[in-house]
mmCIF file of C-alpha atoms and ligand atoms in Angstrom:
data_model
loop_
_atom_site.group_PDB
_atom_site.id
_atom_site.type_symbol
_atom_site.label_atom_id
_atom_site.label_comp_id
_atom_site.label_asym_id
_atom_site.label_seq_id
_atom_site.Cartn_x
_atom_site.Cartn_y
_atom_site.Cartn_z
ATOM 1 C CA MET A 1 20.068 -14.786 -3.194
ATOM 2 C CA ARG A 2 19.211 -13.644 0.334
ATOM 3 C CA ILE A 3 18.152 -10.018 0.696
ATOM 4 C CA LEU A 4 17.634 -8.129 3.942
ATOM 5 C CA GLY A 5 14.834 -5.599 3.379
ATOM 6 C CA ILE A 6 14.278 -2.521 5.546
ATOM 7 C CA GLU A 7 11.095 -0.440 5.568
ATOM 8 C CA THR A 8 10.548 2.771 7.550
ATOM 9 C CA SER A 9 8.526 5.080 5.300
ATOM 10 C CA CYS A 10 5.610 5.845 7.627
ATOM 11 C CA ASP A 11 4.794 4.574 11.128
ATOM 12 C CA GLU A 12 6.110 1.006 10.796
ATOM 13 C CA THR A 13 9.647 -0.277 11.314
ATOM 14 C CA GLY A 14 10.059 -3.452 9.293
ATOM 15 C CA ALA A 15 12.903 -5.822 8.477
ATOM 16 C CA ALA A 16 12.735 -9.104 6.554
ATOM 17 C CA VAL A 17 14.994 -11.637 4.909
ATOM 18 C CA VAL A 18 13.658 -13.092 1.661
ATOM 19 C CA LEU A 19 15.319 -15.841 -0.389
ATOM 20 C CA ASP A 20 15.249 -15.384 -4.184
ATOM 21 C CA GLY A 21 12.301 -13.003 -3.914
ATOM 22 C CA ARG A 22 10.022 -15.961 -3.139
ATOM 23 C CA MET A 23 10.653 -17.474 0.255
ATOM 24 C CA VAL A 24 10.276 -15.397 3.418
ATOM 25 C CA LEU A 25 12.982 -16.583 5.836
ATOM 26 C CA SER A 26 11.995 -14.094 8.532
ATOM 27 C CA HIS A 27 10.228 -10.824 9.055
ATOM 28 C CA ALA A 28 9.612 -8.450 11.943
ATOM 29 C CA LEU A 29 7.491 -5.352 12.271
ATOM 30 C CA ALA A 30 7.151 -2.757 15.018
ATOM 31 C CA SER A 31 4.343 -0.243 14.709
ATOM 32 C CA SER A 32 3.904 3.061 16.513
ATOM 33 C CA VAL A 33 0.218 3.217 15.529
ATOM 34 C CA ALA A 34 -0.956 3.068 19.160
ATOM 35 C CA ILE A 35 0.921 6.318 19.893
ATOM 36 C CA HIS A 36 -0.649 8.084 16.879
ATOM 37 C CA GLN A 37 -4.158 6.870 17.650
ATOM 38 C CA LYS A 38 -4.801 9.531 20.249
ATOM 39 C CA TYR A 39 -3.972 12.231 17.666
ATOM 40 C CA GLY A 40 -6.125 10.680 14.899
ATOM 41 C CA GLY A 41 -3.197 10.452 12.455
ATOM 42 C CA VAL A 42 0.558 9.884 12.219
ATOM 43 C CA VAL A 43 2.696 12.463 14.053
ATOM 44 C CA PRO A 44 5.871 12.486 11.876
ATOM 45 C CA GLU A 45 8.383 13.474 14.555
ATOM 46 C CA GLN A 46 7.022 10.864 16.958
ATOM 47 C CA ALA A 47 7.059 8.184 14.238
ATOM 48 C CA ALA A 48 10.751 8.830 13.507
ATOM 49 C CA ARG A 49 11.678 8.767 17.204
ATOM 50 C CA GLU A 50 9.958 5.404 17.650
ATOM 51 C CA GLN A 51 11.704 4.078 14.532
ATOM 52 C CA LEU A 52 15.086 5.124 15.914
ATOM 53 C CA LYS A 53 14.345 2.992 18.971
ATOM 54 C CA ALA A 54 13.021 0.047 16.974
ATOM 55 C CA ILE A 55 15.293 -0.249 13.940
ATOM 56 C CA ILE A 56 18.197 -2.155 15.534
ATOM 57 C CA PRO A 57 16.049 -4.573 17.637
ATOM 58 C CA VAL A 58 13.783 -5.301 14.654
ATOM 59 C CA THR A 59 16.707 -5.895 12.276
ATOM 60 C CA HIS A 60 18.487 -8.016 14.878
ATOM 61 C CA GLU A 61 15.353 -10.111 15.524
ATOM 62 C CA THR A 62 14.937 -10.698 11.790
ATOM 63 C CA LEU A 63 18.500 -11.921 11.347
ATOM 64 C CA ILE A 64 18.288 -14.188 14.406
ATOM 65 C CA THR A 65 14.991 -15.706 13.238
ATOM 66 C CA ALA A 66 16.498 -16.398 9.818
ATOM 67 C CA ASN A 67 19.395 -18.103 11.603
ATOM 68 C CA LEU A 68 21.873 -15.595 10.227
ATOM 69 C CA LEU A 69 24.017 -15.362 13.307
ATOM 70 C CA SER A 70 27.478 -14.920 11.747
ATOM 71 C CA ARG A 71 29.048 -11.462 11.372
ATOM 72 C CA PRO A 72 28.792 -10.395 8.649
ATOM 73 C CA PRO A 73 25.555 -12.324 8.154
ATOM 74 C CA ALA A 74 25.215 -14.569 5.094
ATOM 75 C CA ILE A 75 23.070 -12.173 3.086
ATOM 76 C CA ASP A 76 23.761 -11.021 -0.472
ATOM 77 C CA ALA A 77 22.336 -7.500 -0.395
ATOM 78 C CA ILE A 78 20.480 -4.936 1.689
ATOM 79 C CA ALA A 79 17.366 -3.271 0.285
ATOM 80 C CA VAL A 80 15.796 -0.141 1.701
ATOM 81 C CA THR A 81 12.802 2.098 1.013
ATOM 82 C CA ILE A 82 14.011 5.494 -0.250
ATOM 83 C CA GLY A 83 10.534 7.034 -0.730
ATOM 84 C CA PRO A 84 7.896 8.183 -0.778
ATOM 85 C CA GLY A 85 7.395 8.776 2.892
ATOM 86 C CA LEU A 86 8.096 10.971 5.891
ATOM 87 C CA ILE A 87 11.605 12.403 5.707
ATOM 88 C CA GLY A 88 12.560 11.629 9.318
ATOM 89 C CA SER A 89 11.234 8.087 9.033
ATOM 90 C CA LEU A 90 12.922 7.394 5.696
ATOM 91 C CA LEU A 91 16.264 8.635 7.034
ATOM 92 C CA VAL A 92 16.206 6.148 9.916
ATOM 93 C CA GLY A 93 15.920 3.205 7.504
ATOM 94 C CA ILE A 94 18.280 4.589 4.881
ATOM 95 C CA GLU A 95 21.071 5.529 7.271
ATOM 96 C CA THR A 96 20.799 2.150 9.005
ATOM 97 C CA ALA A 97 20.887 0.302 5.679
ATOM 98 C CA LYS A 98 23.864 2.335 4.449
ATOM 99 C CA THR A 99 25.797 1.742 7.651
ATOM 100 C CA LEU A 100 25.147 -2.008 7.576
ATOM 101 C CA ALA A 101 26.007 -2.180 3.861
ATOM 102 C CA TRP A 102 29.277 -0.412 4.553
ATOM 103 C CA ILE A 103 30.425 -2.370 7.597
ATOM 104 C CA TRP A 104 29.320 -5.733 6.137
ATOM 105 C CA ASP A 105 30.466 -4.854 2.612
ATOM 106 C CA LYS A 106 27.130 -5.695 0.946
ATOM 107 C CA PRO A 107 25.452 -4.135 -2.106
ATOM 108 C CA LEU A 108 22.716 -1.607 -1.306
ATOM 109 C CA ILE A 109 19.489 -1.650 -3.337
ATOM 110 C CA PRO A 110 17.237 1.447 -3.114
ATOM 111 C CA VAL A 111 13.539 0.673 -3.464
ATOM 112 C CA ASN A 112 10.474 2.729 -4.448
ATOM 113 C CA HIS A 113 7.943 1.883 -1.719
ATOM 114 C CA LEU A 114 4.977 2.195 -4.114
ATOM 115 C CA LEU A 115 6.392 -0.204 -6.675
ATOM 116 C CA ALA A 116 7.334 -2.547 -3.827
ATOM 117 C CA HIS A 117 3.676 -2.772 -2.731
ATOM 118 C CA PHE A 118 2.930 -4.663 -5.977
ATOM 119 C CA TYR A 119 5.743 -7.122 -5.297
ATOM 120 C CA ALA A 120 3.798 -8.572 -2.366
ATOM 121 C CA ALA A 121 1.906 -10.378 -5.161
ATOM 122 C CA TRP A 122 5.122 -11.981 -6.440
ATOM 123 C CA LEU A 123 5.132 -14.175 -3.305
ATOM 124 C CA ALA A 124 2.028 -16.015 -4.545
ATOM 125 C CA PRO A 125 2.635 -19.705 -5.463
ATOM 126 C CA THR A 126 2.498 -18.702 -9.144
ATOM 127 C CA PRO A 127 3.563 -15.073 -9.531
ATOM 128 C CA PRO A 128 1.825 -12.581 -11.861
ATOM 129 C CA GLN A 129 2.750 -12.512 -15.530
ATOM 130 C CA PHE A 130 3.374 -9.460 -17.695
ATOM 131 C CA PRO A 131 1.805 -7.310 -18.873
ATOM 132 C CA ALA A 132 -0.054 -6.581 -15.650
ATOM 133 C CA VAL A 133 -2.374 -3.753 -14.747
ATOM 134 C CA GLY A 134 -1.540 -2.580 -11.232
ATOM 135 C CA LEU A 135 -3.889 -0.747 -8.885
ATOM 136 C CA LEU A 136 -2.126 0.748 -5.895
ATOM 137 C CA VAL A 137 -4.413 1.830 -3.073
ATOM 138 C CA SER A 138 -2.454 2.930 -0.022
ATOM 139 C CA GLY A 139 -2.812 5.630 2.618
ATOM 140 C CA GLY A 140 -1.183 8.329 0.512
ATOM 141 C CA HIS A 141 -1.516 7.039 -3.063
ATOM 142 C CA THR A 142 -4.081 5.777 -5.538
ATOM 143 C CA ASP A 143 -2.469 4.918 -8.866
ATOM 144 C CA LEU A 144 -3.134 2.765 -11.906
ATOM 145 C CA ILE A 145 -0.114 1.551 -13.861
ATOM 146 C CA LEU A 146 0.643 -0.883 -16.659
ATOM 147 C CA ILE A 147 3.571 -3.055 -15.550
ATOM 148 C CA GLU A 148 5.362 -4.262 -18.674
ATOM 149 C CA ASN A 149 8.326 -5.924 -16.991
ATOM 150 C CA HIS A 150 10.300 -5.759 -13.749
ATOM 151 C CA GLY A 151 10.975 -2.082 -13.144
ATOM 152 C CA VAL A 152 9.266 -1.038 -16.407
ATOM 153 C CA TRP A 153 5.845 0.531 -16.130
ATOM 154 C CA LYS A 154 3.588 3.103 -17.712
ATOM 155 C CA TYR A 155 1.565 5.505 -15.589
ATOM 156 C CA LEU A 156 -2.137 5.334 -16.478
ATOM 157 C CA GLY A 157 -3.839 7.539 -13.895
ATOM 158 C CA GLY A 158 -4.100 8.444 -10.262
ATOM 159 C CA THR A 159 -5.846 10.551 -7.710
ATOM 160 C CA ARG A 160 -6.049 14.285 -8.222
ATOM 161 C CA ASP A 161 -6.490 14.949 -4.502
ATOM 162 C CA ASP A 162 -7.024 12.536 -1.594
ATOM 163 C CA ALA A 163 -5.983 8.888 -1.902
ATOM 164 C CA ALA A 164 -8.554 6.130 -1.306
ATOM 165 C CA GLY A 165 -6.928 5.190 2.026
ATOM 166 C CA GLU A 166 -6.861 8.837 3.022
ATOM 167 C CA ALA A 167 -10.594 9.097 2.239
ATOM 168 C CA PHE A 168 -11.271 6.037 4.417
ATOM 169 C CA ASP A 169 -9.164 7.544 7.223
ATOM 170 C CA LYS A 170 -10.597 11.076 7.067
ATOM 171 C CA ILE A 171 -14.229 9.952 6.805
ATOM 172 C CA ALA A 172 -13.744 7.378 9.559
ATOM 173 C CA ARG A 173 -12.494 10.206 11.758
ATOM 174 C CA LEU A 174 -15.627 12.225 10.993
ATOM 175 C CA LEU A 175 -17.612 9.203 12.179
ATOM 176 C CA GLY A 176 -15.619 9.084 15.413
ATOM 177 C CA LEU A 177 -13.725 5.895 14.498
ATOM 178 C CA PRO A 178 -10.116 5.221 15.596
ATOM 179 C CA TYR A 179 -7.043 5.643 13.349
ATOM 180 C CA PRO A 180 -6.318 3.991 10.938
ATOM 181 C CA GLY A 181 -9.878 4.403 9.763
ATOM 182 C CA GLY A 182 -9.970 1.914 6.868
ATOM 183 C CA PRO A 183 -10.246 -1.325 8.862
ATOM 184 C CA ALA A 184 -12.638 0.283 11.423
ATOM 185 C CA LEU A 185 -14.884 1.674 8.685
ATOM 186 C CA GLU A 186 -14.912 -1.693 6.908
ATOM 187 C CA GLN A 187 -16.131 -3.446 10.072
ATOM 188 C CA LEU A 188 -18.923 -0.925 10.528
ATOM 189 C CA ALA A 189 -19.865 -1.052 6.834
ATOM 190 C CA LYS A 190 -20.462 -4.816 7.098
ATOM 191 C CA LEU A 191 -23.437 -4.089 9.368
ATOM 192 C CA GLY A 192 -25.026 -1.308 7.304
ATOM 193 C CA ASP A 193 -27.365 -0.929 4.359
ATOM 194 C CA PRO A 194 -25.609 1.342 1.823
ATOM 195 C CA LYS A 195 -28.894 2.092 0.012
ATOM 196 C CA ARG A 196 -30.152 4.151 2.941
ATOM 197 C CA VAL A 197 -27.605 6.913 2.242
ATOM 198 C CA GLU A 198 -26.859 8.613 -1.061
ATOM 199 C CA LEU A 199 -23.245 9.634 -1.670
ATOM 200 C CA PRO A 200 -21.339 10.543 -4.861
ATOM 201 C CA SER A 201 -18.605 8.410 -6.497
ATOM 202 C CA PRO A 202 -16.522 11.309 -7.849
ATOM 203 C CA MET A 203 -15.131 10.982 -11.415
ATOM 204 C CA TYR A 204 -16.985 7.685 -11.906
ATOM 205 C CA LYS A 205 -18.150 8.783 -15.321
ATOM 206 C CA SER A 206 -15.077 10.738 -16.470
ATOM 207 C CA GLU A 207 -13.197 9.250 -19.426
ATOM 208 C CA THR A 208 -9.783 9.421 -17.747
ATOM 209 C CA LEU A 209 -8.244 6.836 -15.433
ATOM 210 C CA ASP A 210 -7.871 9.486 -12.743
ATOM 211 C CA PHE A 211 -9.603 9.497 -9.368
ATOM 212 C CA SER A 212 -10.801 12.123 -6.904
ATOM 213 C CA PHE A 213 -11.960 11.422 -3.370
ATOM 214 C CA SER A 214 -12.009 14.774 -1.592
ATOM 215 C CA GLY A 215 -15.567 15.508 -2.824
ATOM 216 C CA LEU A 216 -16.788 12.383 -1.056
ATOM 217 C CA LYS A 217 -15.327 13.637 2.210
ATOM 218 C CA THR A 218 -17.075 17.003 1.670
ATOM 219 C CA ALA A 219 -20.357 15.186 0.947
ATOM 220 C CA VAL A 220 -20.067 13.315 4.252
ATOM 221 C CA ILE A 221 -19.307 16.562 6.121
ATOM 222 C CA ARG A 222 -22.492 18.079 4.596
ATOM 223 C CA LEU A 223 -24.511 14.984 5.404
ATOM 224 C CA LEU A 224 -23.379 14.995 9.031
ATOM 225 C CA ALA A 225 -24.105 18.725 9.373
ATOM 226 C CA LYS A 226 -27.723 18.055 8.341
ATOM 227 C CA GLU A 227 -28.289 15.302 10.910
ATOM 228 C CA ARG A 228 -30.823 16.496 13.476
ATOM 229 C CA GLN A 229 -29.708 14.196 16.272
ATOM 230 C CA PRO A 230 -26.481 12.421 17.256
ATOM 231 C CA LEU A 231 -25.757 9.457 14.963
ATOM 232 C CA ASP A 232 -27.172 6.228 16.328
ATOM 233 C CA HIS A 233 -25.465 2.944 15.525
ATOM 234 C CA GLY A 234 -27.816 2.066 12.648
ATOM 235 C CA ARG A 235 -27.290 5.398 10.917
ATOM 236 C CA LYS A 236 -23.522 5.185 11.399
ATOM 237 C CA THR A 237 -23.366 1.724 9.830
ATOM 238 C CA ALA A 238 -25.447 2.898 6.848
ATOM 239 C CA ILE A 239 -23.141 5.876 6.254
ATOM 240 C CA ALA A 240 -20.054 3.654 6.577
ATOM 241 C CA ALA A 241 -21.500 1.179 4.059
ATOM 242 C CA ALA A 242 -22.370 3.974 1.622
ATOM 243 C CA VAL A 243 -18.851 5.452 1.924
ATOM 244 C CA GLN A 244 -17.219 2.081 1.304
ATOM 245 C CA ASN A 245 -19.527 1.512 -1.670
ATOM 246 C CA ALA A 246 -18.740 4.902 -3.178
ATOM 247 C CA ILE A 247 -14.975 4.390 -2.900
ATOM 248 C CA VAL A 248 -14.956 0.784 -4.086
ATOM 249 C CA ARG A 249 -17.349 1.476 -6.955
ATOM 250 C CA VAL A 250 -15.034 4.016 -8.556
ATOM 251 C CA LEU A 251 -11.856 1.992 -7.860
ATOM 252 C CA VAL A 252 -13.366 -1.072 -9.531
ATOM 253 C CA GLU A 253 -14.827 0.863 -12.469
ATOM 254 C CA LYS A 254 -11.544 2.583 -13.390
ATOM 255 C CA THR A 255 -9.506 -0.569 -12.889
ATOM 256 C CA LEU A 256 -11.801 -2.555 -15.175
ATOM 257 C CA ARG A 257 -11.638 0.235 -17.720
ATOM 258 C CA ALA A 258 -7.816 -0.047 -17.698
ATOM 259 C CA VAL A 259 -8.072 -3.834 -17.987
ATOM 260 C CA LEU A 260 -10.368 -3.644 -21.020
ATOM 261 C CA GLU A 261 -8.153 -1.063 -22.676
ATOM 262 C CA TYR A 262 -4.776 -2.782 -22.121
ATOM 263 C CA ARG A 263 -5.879 -6.449 -22.031
ATOM 264 C CA PRO A 264 -3.208 -7.562 -19.498
ATOM 265 C CA ILE A 265 -2.575 -11.151 -18.411
ATOM 266 C CA SER A 266 -2.647 -10.196 -14.723
ATOM 267 C CA LEU A 267 -4.334 -7.637 -12.496
ATOM 268 C CA VAL A 268 -2.372 -6.841 -9.342
ATOM 269 C CA VAL A 269 -3.985 -4.904 -6.502
ATOM 270 C CA ALA A 270 -1.738 -3.656 -3.704
ATOM 271 C CA GLY A 271 -1.497 -1.294 -0.723
ATOM 272 C CA GLY A 272 -3.367 -1.101 2.569
ATOM 273 C CA VAL A 273 -6.839 -0.661 1.043
ATOM 274 C CA ALA A 274 -6.356 -3.933 -0.879
ATOM 275 C CA ALA A 275 -6.967 -5.605 2.506
ATOM 276 C CA ASN A 276 -10.606 -4.502 2.143
ATOM 277 C CA THR A 277 -12.814 -7.556 1.631
ATOM 278 C CA PHE A 278 -15.566 -5.722 -0.248
ATOM 279 C CA LEU A 279 -13.042 -4.345 -2.768
ATOM 280 C CA LYS A 280 -11.621 -7.845 -3.289
ATOM 281 C CA GLU A 281 -15.069 -9.383 -3.764
ATOM 282 C CA GLN A 282 -16.127 -6.727 -6.259
ATOM 283 C CA LEU A 283 -12.913 -7.104 -8.264
ATOM 284 C CA ARG A 284 -13.292 -10.887 -8.283
ATOM 285 C CA GLU A 285 -16.854 -10.597 -9.586
ATOM 286 C CA ARG A 286 -16.044 -8.058 -12.266
ATOM 287 C CA THR A 287 -12.869 -9.758 -13.553
ATOM 288 C CA LYS A 288 -14.924 -12.946 -14.107
ATOM 289 C CA GLN A 289 -17.048 -11.022 -16.603
ATOM 290 C CA VAL A 290 -14.108 -9.776 -18.697
ATOM 291 C CA PRO A 291 -14.188 -11.319 -22.235
ATOM 292 C CA PHE A 292 -10.616 -12.688 -21.951
ATOM 293 C CA LYS A 293 -8.679 -14.566 -19.267
ATOM 294 C CA ILE A 294 -7.221 -12.407 -16.541
ATOM 295 C CA HIS A 295 -5.603 -13.490 -13.276
ATOM 296 C CA LEU A 296 -6.391 -11.358 -10.239
ATOM 297 C CA PHE A 297 -3.720 -11.060 -7.552
ATOM 298 C CA VAL A 298 -4.449 -9.537 -4.154
ATOM 299 C CA PRO A 299 -1.824 -10.282 -1.488
ATOM 300 C CA PRO A 300 -2.911 -11.522 1.970
ATOM 301 C CA PRO A 301 -3.863 -8.585 4.280
ATOM 302 C CA GLN A 302 -0.609 -8.597 6.256
ATOM 303 C CA LEU A 303 1.307 -8.125 2.979
ATOM 304 C CA CYS A 304 -1.074 -5.395 1.728
ATOM 305 C CA THR A 305 -0.155 -2.993 4.519
ATOM 306 C CA ASP A 306 3.431 -1.752 4.962
ATOM 307 C CA ASN A 307 6.060 -4.433 5.520
ATOM 308 C CA ALA A 308 9.691 -5.170 4.683
ATOM 309 C CA VAL A 309 9.024 -8.447 2.849
ATOM 310 C CA MET A 310 7.793 -6.548 -0.203
ATOM 311 C CA ILE A 311 10.940 -4.368 -0.124
ATOM 312 C CA ALA A 312 13.276 -7.387 -0.205
ATOM 313 C CA THR A 313 11.158 -9.101 -2.893
ATOM 314 C CA CYS A 314 11.057 -6.011 -5.099
ATOM 315 C CA ALA A 315 14.834 -5.562 -4.735
ATOM 316 C CA TYR A 316 15.431 -9.155 -5.841
ATOM 317 C CA TYR A 317 13.523 -8.678 -9.094
ATOM 318 C CA LEU A 318 14.936 -5.215 -9.837
ATOM 319 C CA ASN A 319 18.466 -6.061 -8.728
ATOM 320 C CA THR A 320 19.721 -2.517 -9.126
ATOM 321 C CA PRO A 321 22.360 -1.864 -6.439
ATOM 322 C CA LEU A 322 23.795 1.650 -6.269
ATOM 323 C CA PRO A 323 26.895 3.114 -4.585
ATOM 324 C CA PHE A 324 25.657 4.236 -1.195
ATOM 325 C CA ASP A 325 26.773 7.841 -1.568
ATOM 326 C CA THR A 326 24.136 8.097 -4.342
ATOM 327 C CA VAL A 327 21.290 6.665 -2.243
ATOM 328 C CA HIS A 328 19.132 9.390 -0.702
ATOM 329 C CA ALA A 329 15.653 9.793 0.765
ATOM 330 C CA ILE A 330 13.111 11.027 -1.806
ATOM 331 C CA PRO A 331 9.997 11.918 0.261
ATOM 332 C CA ASN A 332 7.884 12.791 -2.809
ATOM 333 C CA LEU A 333 8.907 9.834 -4.985
ATOM 334 C CA SER A 334 5.913 8.571 -6.965
ATOM 335 C CA LEU A 335 5.026 6.189 -9.760
ATOM 336 C CA ARG A 336 4.751 9.182 -12.101
ATOM 337 C CA ASN A 337 8.352 10.282 -11.603
ATOM 338 C CA GLY A 338 9.967 6.855 -11.275
HETATM 339 O O1 KG4 B 401 -0.140 0.732 2.293
HETATM 340 P P1 KG4 B 401 -0.389 1.203 3.665
HETATM 341 O O2 KG4 B 401 -0.218 0.242 4.804
HETATM 342 O O3 KG4 B 401 0.463 2.452 4.025
HETATM 343 C C1 KG4 B 401 0.854 3.409 3.104
HETATM 344 O O4 KG4 B 401 1.868 3.181 2.405
HETATM 345 O O5 KG4 B 401 0.119 4.415 3.024
HETATM 346 O O6 KG4 B 401 -1.904 1.762 3.644
HETATM 347 C C2 KG4 B 401 -2.515 2.277 4.764
HETATM 348 C C3 KG4 B 401 -3.948 2.642 4.392
HETATM 349 C C4 KG4 B 401 -4.674 3.420 5.467
HETATM 350 O O7 KG4 B 401 -5.313 4.519 4.866
HETATM 351 C C5 KG4 B 401 -5.691 2.408 6.012
HETATM 352 O O8 KG4 B 401 -6.859 3.009 6.532
HETATM 353 C C6 KG4 B 401 -5.979 1.610 4.759
HETATM 354 O O9 KG4 B 401 -4.719 1.453 4.148
HETATM 355 N N1 KG4 B 401 -6.552 0.282 5.065
HETATM 356 C C7 KG4 B 401 -7.818 -0.087 4.724
HETATM 357 C C8 KG4 B 401 -8.007 -1.400 5.223
HETATM 358 N N2 KG4 B 401 -6.843 -1.789 5.857
HETATM 359 C C9 KG4 B 401 -5.970 -0.739 5.737
HETATM 360 N N3 KG4 B 401 -8.774 0.573 4.046
HETATM 361 C C10 KG4 B 401 -9.958 -0.057 3.857
HETATM 362 N N4 KG4 B 401 -10.222 -1.308 4.315
HETATM 363 C C11 KG4 B 401 -9.284 -2.013 5.001
HETATM 364 N N5 KG4 B 401 -9.544 -3.232 5.450
HETATM 365 ZN ZN1 ZN B 402 2.680 1.654 1.889
#
């Protein structure tokens, strides 16, 4: 089954064709990140305008690369992100997908972007097995779920305020780093000694599987206010390393707590922050020490951040087409509300 996936939830415009949820026949991605960089964050209206320009060329390029030149193309369904995301951005993808589904007479499969992030792991040579604990760490979400089967999951916990990616981005901005802050902060952190700066790991000790990251941002604001002179490179790297440590420490601790409680066969980590090498290393170390066998899945970096491959893959496994007059954008869709 060949599925054309379309992703436009934030500042990327992605299209991909995936065969049987396993083989990527083609994928294309246009990003408007360079435009947002000068503002230090995504400007929603600008993102949607860029997506309007990019959606047809990106979809066209994907079909050509997959050698699907006939009209209608030899695909079996169209999958599209319906949320969460920016309303203007979501509408560009959804309206395009609906139009193509209608004129080509193809089923339309709506996809939850957050669930789809996990499906990047289903492209591994041997996919994850159920039950799986899933940690989603993206720009807007930090969630722990127990995935019992395709499309069946239990919500275990999540952030009460800022997401981990958001904390990386906001703190990176305080340090004068470019948007998106996660990758820039990671590079700086590699050069620093985290022990030179003391920062809190909020909710590290709390019994719940919830997270909180806004206190860390406040702690960095206070720390910077106390600095007597402009940050030199050495000080900046130490702060970056301490921030990364504080975030990763609590992510790993809560994830391992969920693993020990639910004893899954697989642990799947997904979303942009899963591209972070330190997080991966720490999870690898800690999962080795678990008293039962657990397989850790972290997709390659280009599949951790937003892309359309994960949308097509997720749609293959869920296989839940809907009549297109019932498919709408849901900007606040989450893993709590389905
Ligand atoms: O999943 P994603 O591409 O978009 C959303 O759906 O939100 O995640 C983007 C987030 C941003 O906050 C970005 O700073 C963060 O992922 N990120 C990273 C790294 N690469 C991307 N955070 C830490 N380390 C990285 N290497
Ligand atoms: Zn995402």
